[in-house]
Short mmCIF file of N, CA and C in Angstrom, two decimals:
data_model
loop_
_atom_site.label_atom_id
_atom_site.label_comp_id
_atom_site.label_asym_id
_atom_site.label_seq_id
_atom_site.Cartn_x
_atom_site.Cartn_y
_atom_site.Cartn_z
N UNK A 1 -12.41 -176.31 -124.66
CA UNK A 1 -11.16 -176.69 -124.08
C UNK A 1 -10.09 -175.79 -124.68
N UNK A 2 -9.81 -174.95 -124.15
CA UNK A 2 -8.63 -174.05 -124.29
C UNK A 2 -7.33 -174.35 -123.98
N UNK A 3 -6.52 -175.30 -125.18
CA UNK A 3 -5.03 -175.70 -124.95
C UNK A 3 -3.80 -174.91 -125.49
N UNK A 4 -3.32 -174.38 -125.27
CA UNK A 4 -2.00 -173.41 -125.68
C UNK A 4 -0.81 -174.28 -125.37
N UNK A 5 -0.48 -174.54 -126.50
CA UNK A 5 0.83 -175.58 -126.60
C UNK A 5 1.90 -174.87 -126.11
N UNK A 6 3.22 -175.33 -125.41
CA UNK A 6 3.71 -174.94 -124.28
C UNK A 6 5.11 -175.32 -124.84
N UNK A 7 5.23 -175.72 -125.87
CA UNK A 7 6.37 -176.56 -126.24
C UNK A 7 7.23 -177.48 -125.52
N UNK A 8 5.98 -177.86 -125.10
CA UNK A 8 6.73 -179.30 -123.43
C UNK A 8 6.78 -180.37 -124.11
N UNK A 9 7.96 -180.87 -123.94
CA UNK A 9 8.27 -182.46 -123.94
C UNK A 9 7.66 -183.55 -123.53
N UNK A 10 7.75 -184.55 -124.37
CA UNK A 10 6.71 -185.34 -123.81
C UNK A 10 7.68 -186.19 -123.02
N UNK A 11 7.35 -187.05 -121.69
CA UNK A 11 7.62 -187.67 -121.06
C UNK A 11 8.48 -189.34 -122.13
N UNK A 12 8.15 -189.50 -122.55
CA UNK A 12 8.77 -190.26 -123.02
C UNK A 12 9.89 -190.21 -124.03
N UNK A 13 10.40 -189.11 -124.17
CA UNK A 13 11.59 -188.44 -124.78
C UNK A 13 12.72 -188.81 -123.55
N UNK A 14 12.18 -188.85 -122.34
CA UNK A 14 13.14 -188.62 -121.57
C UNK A 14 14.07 -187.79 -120.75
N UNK A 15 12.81 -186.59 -120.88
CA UNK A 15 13.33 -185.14 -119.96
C UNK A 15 12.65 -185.20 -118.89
N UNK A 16 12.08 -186.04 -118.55
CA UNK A 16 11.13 -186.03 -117.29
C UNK A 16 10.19 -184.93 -117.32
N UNK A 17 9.33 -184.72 -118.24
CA UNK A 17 8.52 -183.46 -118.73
C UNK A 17 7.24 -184.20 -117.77
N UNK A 18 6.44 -183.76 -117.05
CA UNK A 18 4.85 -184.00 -116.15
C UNK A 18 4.07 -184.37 -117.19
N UNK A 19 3.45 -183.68 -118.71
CA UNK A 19 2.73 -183.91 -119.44
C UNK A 19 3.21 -184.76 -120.32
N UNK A 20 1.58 -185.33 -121.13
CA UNK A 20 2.08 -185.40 -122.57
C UNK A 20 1.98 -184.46 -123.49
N UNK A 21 2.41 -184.54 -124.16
CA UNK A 21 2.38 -183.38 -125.79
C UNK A 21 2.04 -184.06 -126.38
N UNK A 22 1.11 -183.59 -127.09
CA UNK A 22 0.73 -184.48 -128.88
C UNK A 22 1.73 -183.93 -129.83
N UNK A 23 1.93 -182.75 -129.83
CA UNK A 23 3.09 -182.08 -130.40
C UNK A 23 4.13 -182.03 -130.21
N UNK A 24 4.70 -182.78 -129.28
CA UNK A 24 6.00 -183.32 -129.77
C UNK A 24 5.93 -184.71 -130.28
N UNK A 25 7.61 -184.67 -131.26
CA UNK A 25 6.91 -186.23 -132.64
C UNK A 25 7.61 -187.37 -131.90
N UNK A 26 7.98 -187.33 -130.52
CA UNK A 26 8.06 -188.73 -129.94
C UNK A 26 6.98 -189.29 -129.02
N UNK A 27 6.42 -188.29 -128.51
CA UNK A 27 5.13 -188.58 -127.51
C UNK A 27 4.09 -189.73 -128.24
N UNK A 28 3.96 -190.73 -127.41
CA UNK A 28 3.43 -191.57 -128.28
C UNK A 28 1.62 -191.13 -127.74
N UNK A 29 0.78 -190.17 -127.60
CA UNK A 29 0.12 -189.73 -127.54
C UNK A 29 -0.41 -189.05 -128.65
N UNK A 30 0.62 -189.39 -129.55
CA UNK A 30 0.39 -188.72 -131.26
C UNK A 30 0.10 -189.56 -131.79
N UNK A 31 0.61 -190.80 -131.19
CA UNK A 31 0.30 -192.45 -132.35
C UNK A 31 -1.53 -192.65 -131.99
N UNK A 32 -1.67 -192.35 -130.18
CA UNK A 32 -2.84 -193.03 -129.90
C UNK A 32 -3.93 -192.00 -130.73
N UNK A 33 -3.72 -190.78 -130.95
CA UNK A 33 -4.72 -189.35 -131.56
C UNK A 33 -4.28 -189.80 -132.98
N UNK A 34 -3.79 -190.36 -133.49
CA UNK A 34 -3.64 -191.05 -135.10
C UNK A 34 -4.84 -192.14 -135.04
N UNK A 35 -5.03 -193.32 -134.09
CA UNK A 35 -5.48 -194.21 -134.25
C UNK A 35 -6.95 -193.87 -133.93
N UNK A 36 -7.07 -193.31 -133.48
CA UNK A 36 -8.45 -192.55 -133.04
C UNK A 36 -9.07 -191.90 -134.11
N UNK A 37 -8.45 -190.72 -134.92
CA UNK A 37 -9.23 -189.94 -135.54
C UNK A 37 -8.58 -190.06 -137.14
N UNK A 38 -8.31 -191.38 -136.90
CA UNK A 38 -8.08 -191.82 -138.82
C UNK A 38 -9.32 -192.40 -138.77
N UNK A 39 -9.58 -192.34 -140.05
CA UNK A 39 -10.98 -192.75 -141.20
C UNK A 39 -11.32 -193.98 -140.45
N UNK A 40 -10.46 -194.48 -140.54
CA UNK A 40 -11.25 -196.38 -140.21
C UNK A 40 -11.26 -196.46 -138.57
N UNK A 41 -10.84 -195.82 -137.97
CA UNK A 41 -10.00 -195.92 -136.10
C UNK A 41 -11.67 -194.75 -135.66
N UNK A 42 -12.20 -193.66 -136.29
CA UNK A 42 -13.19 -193.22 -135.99
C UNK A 42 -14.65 -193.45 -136.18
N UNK A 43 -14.71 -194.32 -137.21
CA UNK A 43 -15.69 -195.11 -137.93
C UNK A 43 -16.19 -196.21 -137.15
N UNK A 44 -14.84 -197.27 -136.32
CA UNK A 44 -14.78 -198.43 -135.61
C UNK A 44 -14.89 -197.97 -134.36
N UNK A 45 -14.56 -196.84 -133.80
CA UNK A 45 -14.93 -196.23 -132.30
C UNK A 45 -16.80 -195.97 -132.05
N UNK A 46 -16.63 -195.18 -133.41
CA UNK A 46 -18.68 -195.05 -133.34
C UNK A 46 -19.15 -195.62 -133.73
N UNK A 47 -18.71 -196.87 -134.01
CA UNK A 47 -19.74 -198.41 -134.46
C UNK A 47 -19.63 -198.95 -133.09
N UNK A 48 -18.73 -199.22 -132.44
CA UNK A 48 -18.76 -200.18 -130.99
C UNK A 48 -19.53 -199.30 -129.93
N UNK A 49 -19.68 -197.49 -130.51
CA UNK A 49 -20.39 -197.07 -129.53
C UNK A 49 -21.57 -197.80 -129.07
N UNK A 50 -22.20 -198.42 -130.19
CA UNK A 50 -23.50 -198.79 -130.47
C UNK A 50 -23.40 -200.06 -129.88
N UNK A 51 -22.57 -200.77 -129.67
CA UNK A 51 -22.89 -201.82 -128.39
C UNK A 51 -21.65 -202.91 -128.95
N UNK A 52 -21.64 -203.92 -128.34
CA UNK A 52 -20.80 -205.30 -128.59
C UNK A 52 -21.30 -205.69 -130.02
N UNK A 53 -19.60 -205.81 -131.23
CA UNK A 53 -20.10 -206.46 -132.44
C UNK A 53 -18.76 -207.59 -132.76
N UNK A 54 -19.20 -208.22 -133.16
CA UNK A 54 -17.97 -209.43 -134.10
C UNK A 54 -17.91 -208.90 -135.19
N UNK A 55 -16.67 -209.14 -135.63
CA UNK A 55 -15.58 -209.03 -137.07
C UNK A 55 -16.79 -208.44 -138.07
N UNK A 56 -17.52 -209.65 -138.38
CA UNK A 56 -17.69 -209.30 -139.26
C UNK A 56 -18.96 -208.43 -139.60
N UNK A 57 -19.81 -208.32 -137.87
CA UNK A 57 -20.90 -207.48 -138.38
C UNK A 57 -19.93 -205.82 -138.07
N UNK A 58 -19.42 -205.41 -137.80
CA UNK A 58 -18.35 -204.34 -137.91
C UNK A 58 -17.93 -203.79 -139.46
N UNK A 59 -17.60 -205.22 -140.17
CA UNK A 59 -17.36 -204.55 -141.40
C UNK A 59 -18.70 -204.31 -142.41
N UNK A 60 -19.88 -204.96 -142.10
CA UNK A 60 -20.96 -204.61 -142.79
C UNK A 60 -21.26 -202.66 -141.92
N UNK A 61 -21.14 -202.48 -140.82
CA UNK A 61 -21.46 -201.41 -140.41
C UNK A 61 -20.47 -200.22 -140.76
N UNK A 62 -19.10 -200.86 -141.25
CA UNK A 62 -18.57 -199.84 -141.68
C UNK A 62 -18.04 -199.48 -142.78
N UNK A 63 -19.36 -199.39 -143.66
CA UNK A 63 -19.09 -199.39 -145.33
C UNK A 63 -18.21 -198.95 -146.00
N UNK A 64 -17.21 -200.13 -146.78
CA UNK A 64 -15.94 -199.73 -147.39
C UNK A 64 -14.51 -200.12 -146.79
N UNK A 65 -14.54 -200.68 -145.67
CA UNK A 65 -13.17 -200.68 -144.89
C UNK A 65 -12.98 -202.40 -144.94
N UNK A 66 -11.73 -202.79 -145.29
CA UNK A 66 -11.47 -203.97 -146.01
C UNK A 66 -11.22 -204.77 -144.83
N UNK A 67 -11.22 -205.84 -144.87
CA UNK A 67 -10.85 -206.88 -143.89
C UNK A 67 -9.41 -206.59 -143.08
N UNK A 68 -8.24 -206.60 -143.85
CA UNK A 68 -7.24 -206.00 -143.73
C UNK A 68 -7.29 -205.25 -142.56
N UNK A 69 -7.78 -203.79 -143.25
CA UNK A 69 -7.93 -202.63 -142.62
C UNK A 69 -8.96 -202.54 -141.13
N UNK A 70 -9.51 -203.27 -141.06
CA UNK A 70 -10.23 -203.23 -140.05
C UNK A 70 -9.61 -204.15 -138.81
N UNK A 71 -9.11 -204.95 -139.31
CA UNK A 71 -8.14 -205.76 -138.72
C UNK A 71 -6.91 -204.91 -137.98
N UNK A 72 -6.54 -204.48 -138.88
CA UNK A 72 -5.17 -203.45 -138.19
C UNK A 72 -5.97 -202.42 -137.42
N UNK A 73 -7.28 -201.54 -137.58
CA UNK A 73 -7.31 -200.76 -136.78
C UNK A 73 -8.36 -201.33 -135.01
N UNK A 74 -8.70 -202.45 -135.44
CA UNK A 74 -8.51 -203.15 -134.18
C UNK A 74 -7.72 -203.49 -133.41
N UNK A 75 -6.35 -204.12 -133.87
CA UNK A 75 -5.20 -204.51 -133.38
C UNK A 75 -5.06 -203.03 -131.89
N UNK A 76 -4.89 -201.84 -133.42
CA UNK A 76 -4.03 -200.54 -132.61
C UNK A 76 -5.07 -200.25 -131.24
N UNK A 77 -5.94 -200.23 -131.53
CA UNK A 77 -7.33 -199.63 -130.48
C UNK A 77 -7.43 -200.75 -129.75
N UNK A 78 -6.82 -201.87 -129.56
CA UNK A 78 -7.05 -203.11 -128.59
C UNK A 78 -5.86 -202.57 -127.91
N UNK A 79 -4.81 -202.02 -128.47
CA UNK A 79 -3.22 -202.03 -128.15
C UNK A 79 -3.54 -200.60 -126.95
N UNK A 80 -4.04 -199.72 -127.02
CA UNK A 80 -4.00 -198.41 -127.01
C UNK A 80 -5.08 -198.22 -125.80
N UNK A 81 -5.73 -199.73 -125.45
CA UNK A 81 -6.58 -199.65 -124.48
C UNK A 81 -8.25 -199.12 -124.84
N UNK A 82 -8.83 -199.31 -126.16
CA UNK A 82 -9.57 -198.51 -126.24
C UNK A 82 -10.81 -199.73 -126.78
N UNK A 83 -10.44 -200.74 -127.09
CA UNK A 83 -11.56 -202.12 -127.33
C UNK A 83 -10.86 -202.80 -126.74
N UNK A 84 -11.58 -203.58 -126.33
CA UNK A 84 -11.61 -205.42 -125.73
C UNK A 84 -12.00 -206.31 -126.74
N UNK A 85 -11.36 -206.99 -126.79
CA UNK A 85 -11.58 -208.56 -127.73
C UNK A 85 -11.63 -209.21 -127.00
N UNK A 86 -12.83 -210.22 -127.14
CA UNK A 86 -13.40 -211.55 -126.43
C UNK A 86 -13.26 -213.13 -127.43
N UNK A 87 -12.31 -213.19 -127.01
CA UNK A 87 -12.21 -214.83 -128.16
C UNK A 87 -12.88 -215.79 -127.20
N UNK A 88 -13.60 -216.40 -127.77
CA UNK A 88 -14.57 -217.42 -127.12
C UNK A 88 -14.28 -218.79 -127.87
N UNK A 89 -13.83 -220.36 -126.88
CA UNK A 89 -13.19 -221.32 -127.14
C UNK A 89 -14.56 -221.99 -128.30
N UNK A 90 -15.31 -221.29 -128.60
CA UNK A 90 -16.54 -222.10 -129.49
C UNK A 90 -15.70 -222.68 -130.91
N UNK A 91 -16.41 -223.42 -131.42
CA UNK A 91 -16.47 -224.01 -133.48
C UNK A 91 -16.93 -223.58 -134.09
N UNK A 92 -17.71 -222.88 -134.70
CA UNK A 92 -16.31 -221.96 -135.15
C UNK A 92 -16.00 -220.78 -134.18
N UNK A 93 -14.67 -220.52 -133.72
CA UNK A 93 -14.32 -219.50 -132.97
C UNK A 93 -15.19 -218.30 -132.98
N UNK A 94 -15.64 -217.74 -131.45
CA UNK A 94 -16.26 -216.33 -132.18
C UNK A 94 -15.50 -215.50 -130.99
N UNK A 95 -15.49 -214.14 -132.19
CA UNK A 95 -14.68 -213.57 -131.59
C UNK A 95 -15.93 -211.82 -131.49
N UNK A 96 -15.82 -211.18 -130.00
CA UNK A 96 -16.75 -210.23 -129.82
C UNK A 96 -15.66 -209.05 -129.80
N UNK A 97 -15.87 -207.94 -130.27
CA UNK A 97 -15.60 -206.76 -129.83
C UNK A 97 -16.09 -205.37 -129.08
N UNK A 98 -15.97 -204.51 -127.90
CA UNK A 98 -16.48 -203.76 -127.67
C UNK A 98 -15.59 -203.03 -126.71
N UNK A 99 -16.23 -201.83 -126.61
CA UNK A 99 -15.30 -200.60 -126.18
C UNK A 99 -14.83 -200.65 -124.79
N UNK A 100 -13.51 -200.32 -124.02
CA UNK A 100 -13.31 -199.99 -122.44
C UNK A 100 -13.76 -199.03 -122.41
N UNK A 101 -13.93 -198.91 -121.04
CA UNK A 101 -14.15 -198.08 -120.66
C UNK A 101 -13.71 -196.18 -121.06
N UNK A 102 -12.29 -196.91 -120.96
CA UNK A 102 -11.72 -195.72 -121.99
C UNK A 102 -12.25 -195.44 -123.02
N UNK A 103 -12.35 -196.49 -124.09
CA UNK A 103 -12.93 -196.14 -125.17
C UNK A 103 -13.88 -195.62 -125.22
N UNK A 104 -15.37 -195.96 -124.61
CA UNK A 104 -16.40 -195.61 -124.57
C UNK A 104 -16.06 -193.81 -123.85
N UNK A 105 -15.37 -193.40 -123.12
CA UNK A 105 -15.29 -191.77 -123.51
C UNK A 105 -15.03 -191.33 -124.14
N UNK A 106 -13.63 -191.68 -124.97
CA UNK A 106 -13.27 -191.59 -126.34
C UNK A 106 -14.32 -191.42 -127.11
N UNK A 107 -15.09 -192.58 -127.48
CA UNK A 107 -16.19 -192.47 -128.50
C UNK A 107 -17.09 -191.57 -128.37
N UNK A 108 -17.16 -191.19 -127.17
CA UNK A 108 -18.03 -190.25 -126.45
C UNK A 108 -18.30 -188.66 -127.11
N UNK A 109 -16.45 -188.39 -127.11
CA UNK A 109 -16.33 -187.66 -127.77
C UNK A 109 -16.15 -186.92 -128.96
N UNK A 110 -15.98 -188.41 -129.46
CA UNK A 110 -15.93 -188.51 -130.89
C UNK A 110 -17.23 -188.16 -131.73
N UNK A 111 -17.97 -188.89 -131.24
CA UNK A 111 -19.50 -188.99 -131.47
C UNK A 111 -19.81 -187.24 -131.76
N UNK A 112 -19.12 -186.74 -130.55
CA UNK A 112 -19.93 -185.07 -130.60
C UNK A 112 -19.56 -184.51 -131.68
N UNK A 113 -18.42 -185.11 -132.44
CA UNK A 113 -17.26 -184.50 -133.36
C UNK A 113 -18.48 -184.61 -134.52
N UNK A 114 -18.13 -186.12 -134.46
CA UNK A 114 -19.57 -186.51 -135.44
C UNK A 114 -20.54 -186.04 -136.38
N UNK A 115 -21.33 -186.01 -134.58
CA UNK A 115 -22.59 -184.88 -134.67
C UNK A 115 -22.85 -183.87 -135.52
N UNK A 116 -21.09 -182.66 -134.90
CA UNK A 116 -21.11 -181.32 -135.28
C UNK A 116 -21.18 -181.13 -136.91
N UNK A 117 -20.10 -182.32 -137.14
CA UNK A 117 -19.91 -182.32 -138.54
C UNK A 117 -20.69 -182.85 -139.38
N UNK A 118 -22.14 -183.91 -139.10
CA UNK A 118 -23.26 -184.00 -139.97
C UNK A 118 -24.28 -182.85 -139.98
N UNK A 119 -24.09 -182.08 -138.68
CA UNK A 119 -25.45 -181.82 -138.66
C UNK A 119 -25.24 -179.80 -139.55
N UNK A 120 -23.72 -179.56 -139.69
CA UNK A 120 -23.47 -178.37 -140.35
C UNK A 120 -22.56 -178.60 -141.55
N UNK A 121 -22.83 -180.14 -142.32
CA UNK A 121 -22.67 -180.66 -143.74
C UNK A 121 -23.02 -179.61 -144.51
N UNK A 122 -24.34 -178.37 -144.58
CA UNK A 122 -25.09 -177.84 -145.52
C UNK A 122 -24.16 -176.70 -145.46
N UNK A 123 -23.50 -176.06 -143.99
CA UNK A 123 -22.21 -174.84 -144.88
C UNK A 123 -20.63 -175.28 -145.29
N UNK A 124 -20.89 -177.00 -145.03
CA UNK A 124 -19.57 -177.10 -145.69
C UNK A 124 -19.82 -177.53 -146.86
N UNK A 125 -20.73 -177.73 -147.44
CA UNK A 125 -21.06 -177.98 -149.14
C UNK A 125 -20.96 -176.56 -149.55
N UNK A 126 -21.91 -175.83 -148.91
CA UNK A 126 -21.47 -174.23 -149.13
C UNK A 126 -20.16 -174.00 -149.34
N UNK A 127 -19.39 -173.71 -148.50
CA UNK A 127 -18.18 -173.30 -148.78
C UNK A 127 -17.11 -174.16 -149.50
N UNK A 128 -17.68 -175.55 -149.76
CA UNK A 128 -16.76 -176.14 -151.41
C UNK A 128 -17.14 -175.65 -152.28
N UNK A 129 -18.34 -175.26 -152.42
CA UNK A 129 -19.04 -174.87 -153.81
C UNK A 129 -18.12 -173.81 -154.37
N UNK A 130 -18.49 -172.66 -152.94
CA UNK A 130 -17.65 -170.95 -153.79
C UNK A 130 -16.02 -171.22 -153.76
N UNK A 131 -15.49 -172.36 -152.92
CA UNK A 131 -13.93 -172.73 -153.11
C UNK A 131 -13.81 -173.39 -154.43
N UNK A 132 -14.43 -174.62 -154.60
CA UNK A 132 -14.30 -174.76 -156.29
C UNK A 132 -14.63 -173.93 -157.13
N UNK A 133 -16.03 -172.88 -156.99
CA UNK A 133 -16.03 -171.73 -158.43
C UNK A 133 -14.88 -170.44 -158.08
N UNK A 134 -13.97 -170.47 -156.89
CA UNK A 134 -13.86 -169.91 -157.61
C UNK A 134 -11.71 -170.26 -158.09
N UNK A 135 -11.67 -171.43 -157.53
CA UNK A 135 -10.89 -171.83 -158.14
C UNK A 135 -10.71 -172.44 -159.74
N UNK A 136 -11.92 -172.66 -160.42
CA UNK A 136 -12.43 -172.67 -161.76
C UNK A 136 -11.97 -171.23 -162.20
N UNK A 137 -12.61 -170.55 -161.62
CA UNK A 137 -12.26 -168.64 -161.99
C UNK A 137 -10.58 -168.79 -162.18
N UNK A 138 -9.78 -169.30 -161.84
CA UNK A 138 -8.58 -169.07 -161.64
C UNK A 138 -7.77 -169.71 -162.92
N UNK A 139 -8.17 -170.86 -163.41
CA UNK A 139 -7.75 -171.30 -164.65
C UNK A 139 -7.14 -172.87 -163.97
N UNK A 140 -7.33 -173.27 -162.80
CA UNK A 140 -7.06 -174.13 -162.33
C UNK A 140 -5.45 -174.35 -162.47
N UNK A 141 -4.69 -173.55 -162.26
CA UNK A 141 -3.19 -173.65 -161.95
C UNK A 141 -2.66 -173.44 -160.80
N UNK A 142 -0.96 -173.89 -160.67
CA UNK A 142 -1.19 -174.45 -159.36
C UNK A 142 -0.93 -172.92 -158.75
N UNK A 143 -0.59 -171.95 -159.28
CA UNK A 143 -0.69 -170.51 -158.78
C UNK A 143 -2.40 -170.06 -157.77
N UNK A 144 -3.15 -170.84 -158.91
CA UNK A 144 -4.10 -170.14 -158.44
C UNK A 144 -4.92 -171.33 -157.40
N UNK A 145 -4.13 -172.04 -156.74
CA UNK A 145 -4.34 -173.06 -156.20
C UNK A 145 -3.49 -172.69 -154.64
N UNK A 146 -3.10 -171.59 -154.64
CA UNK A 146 -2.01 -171.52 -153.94
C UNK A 146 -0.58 -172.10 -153.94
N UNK A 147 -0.50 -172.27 -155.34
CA UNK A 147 0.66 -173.06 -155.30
C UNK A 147 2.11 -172.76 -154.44
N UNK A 148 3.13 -173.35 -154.96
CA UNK A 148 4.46 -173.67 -154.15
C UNK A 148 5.87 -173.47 -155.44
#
C-alpha cells in the first residue's frame, strides 16, 4: 500500500477535506489507529480473532494486561466499532465479547503484522545485539546514544 501523505485535512477539522488523515492531530482516525495498534488494543483484536470470549477468559489469553486495562481497551474498540459486547440478563451476568465485522478485517490485518513480526524475531534479535555492542563500544553516553 503506497500512501504519500498529502497534507490534507481531515474532515473533521472542518475544511470539508474528502479524506481522512491520520496525520493530521484532529482527525479522529488517529485516536481509532491508537486504539488498534497499542499493546493491549492489538493483543485484544488477535485474541477475539480466535472466536467469541468473556472478560475474563480474554484476560487469561492476554498475559499481563490488568483488569483495568482491558476494560478500557474494550470500552474504546466497542466505541470505535470494532467488538460487540453481548450482556446476557443471566445470575451471574455474562457478558460475551467478539469482533464486527469491521473488526474482524482489522484483526485481519493485524494478524499479518503479527505474523511478519514473529516469524523475522531472529534478525531483530540480530540487529539489537550489534545495536547494544555497539552502543557498549561507545561508553554508554548520551552522545553516543545519539544524544540531544
Amino acid at each position: 500500500m503506497d500512501r504519500e501523505h498529502t497534507g490534507a485535512v481531515c474532515p473533521a477539522t472542518g475544511t470539508g477535506e474528502a479524506a481522512f488523515d491520520v496525520f493530521a492531530r484532529a482527525c479522529p482516525s488517529r485516536a481509532t489507529l491508537e486504539h488498534v495498534t497499542g499493546r493491549w488494543g492489538s493483543l485484544t483484536l488477535g485474541a477475539l480473532r480466535e472466536g467469541t470470549l468473556r472478560f475474563n477468559e480474554l484476560r487469561r489469553r492476554i498475559d499481563g494486561v490488568s483488569e483495568k486495562m482491558l476494560s478500557q481497551t474494550l470500552h474504546a474498540l466497542e466505541r470505535d466499532g470494532l467488538v460487540h459486547r453481548d450482556a446476557q440478563p443471566t445470575n451471574p451476568p455474562r457478558v460475551d465479547y467478539r469482533l464486527t465485522p469491521l473488526g474482524g478485517a482489522v484483526a485481519e490485518r493485524l494478524l499479518a503484522l503479527i505474523d511478519l513480526v514473529e516469524e523475522r524475531m531472529p534478525e531483530v534479535l540480530e540487529a539489537r545485539t550489534a545495536y547494544d555492542g555497539t552502543r557498549a563500544d561507545s561508553g554508554g553516553t548520551a552522545a553516543g546514544r545519539g544524544g540531544r
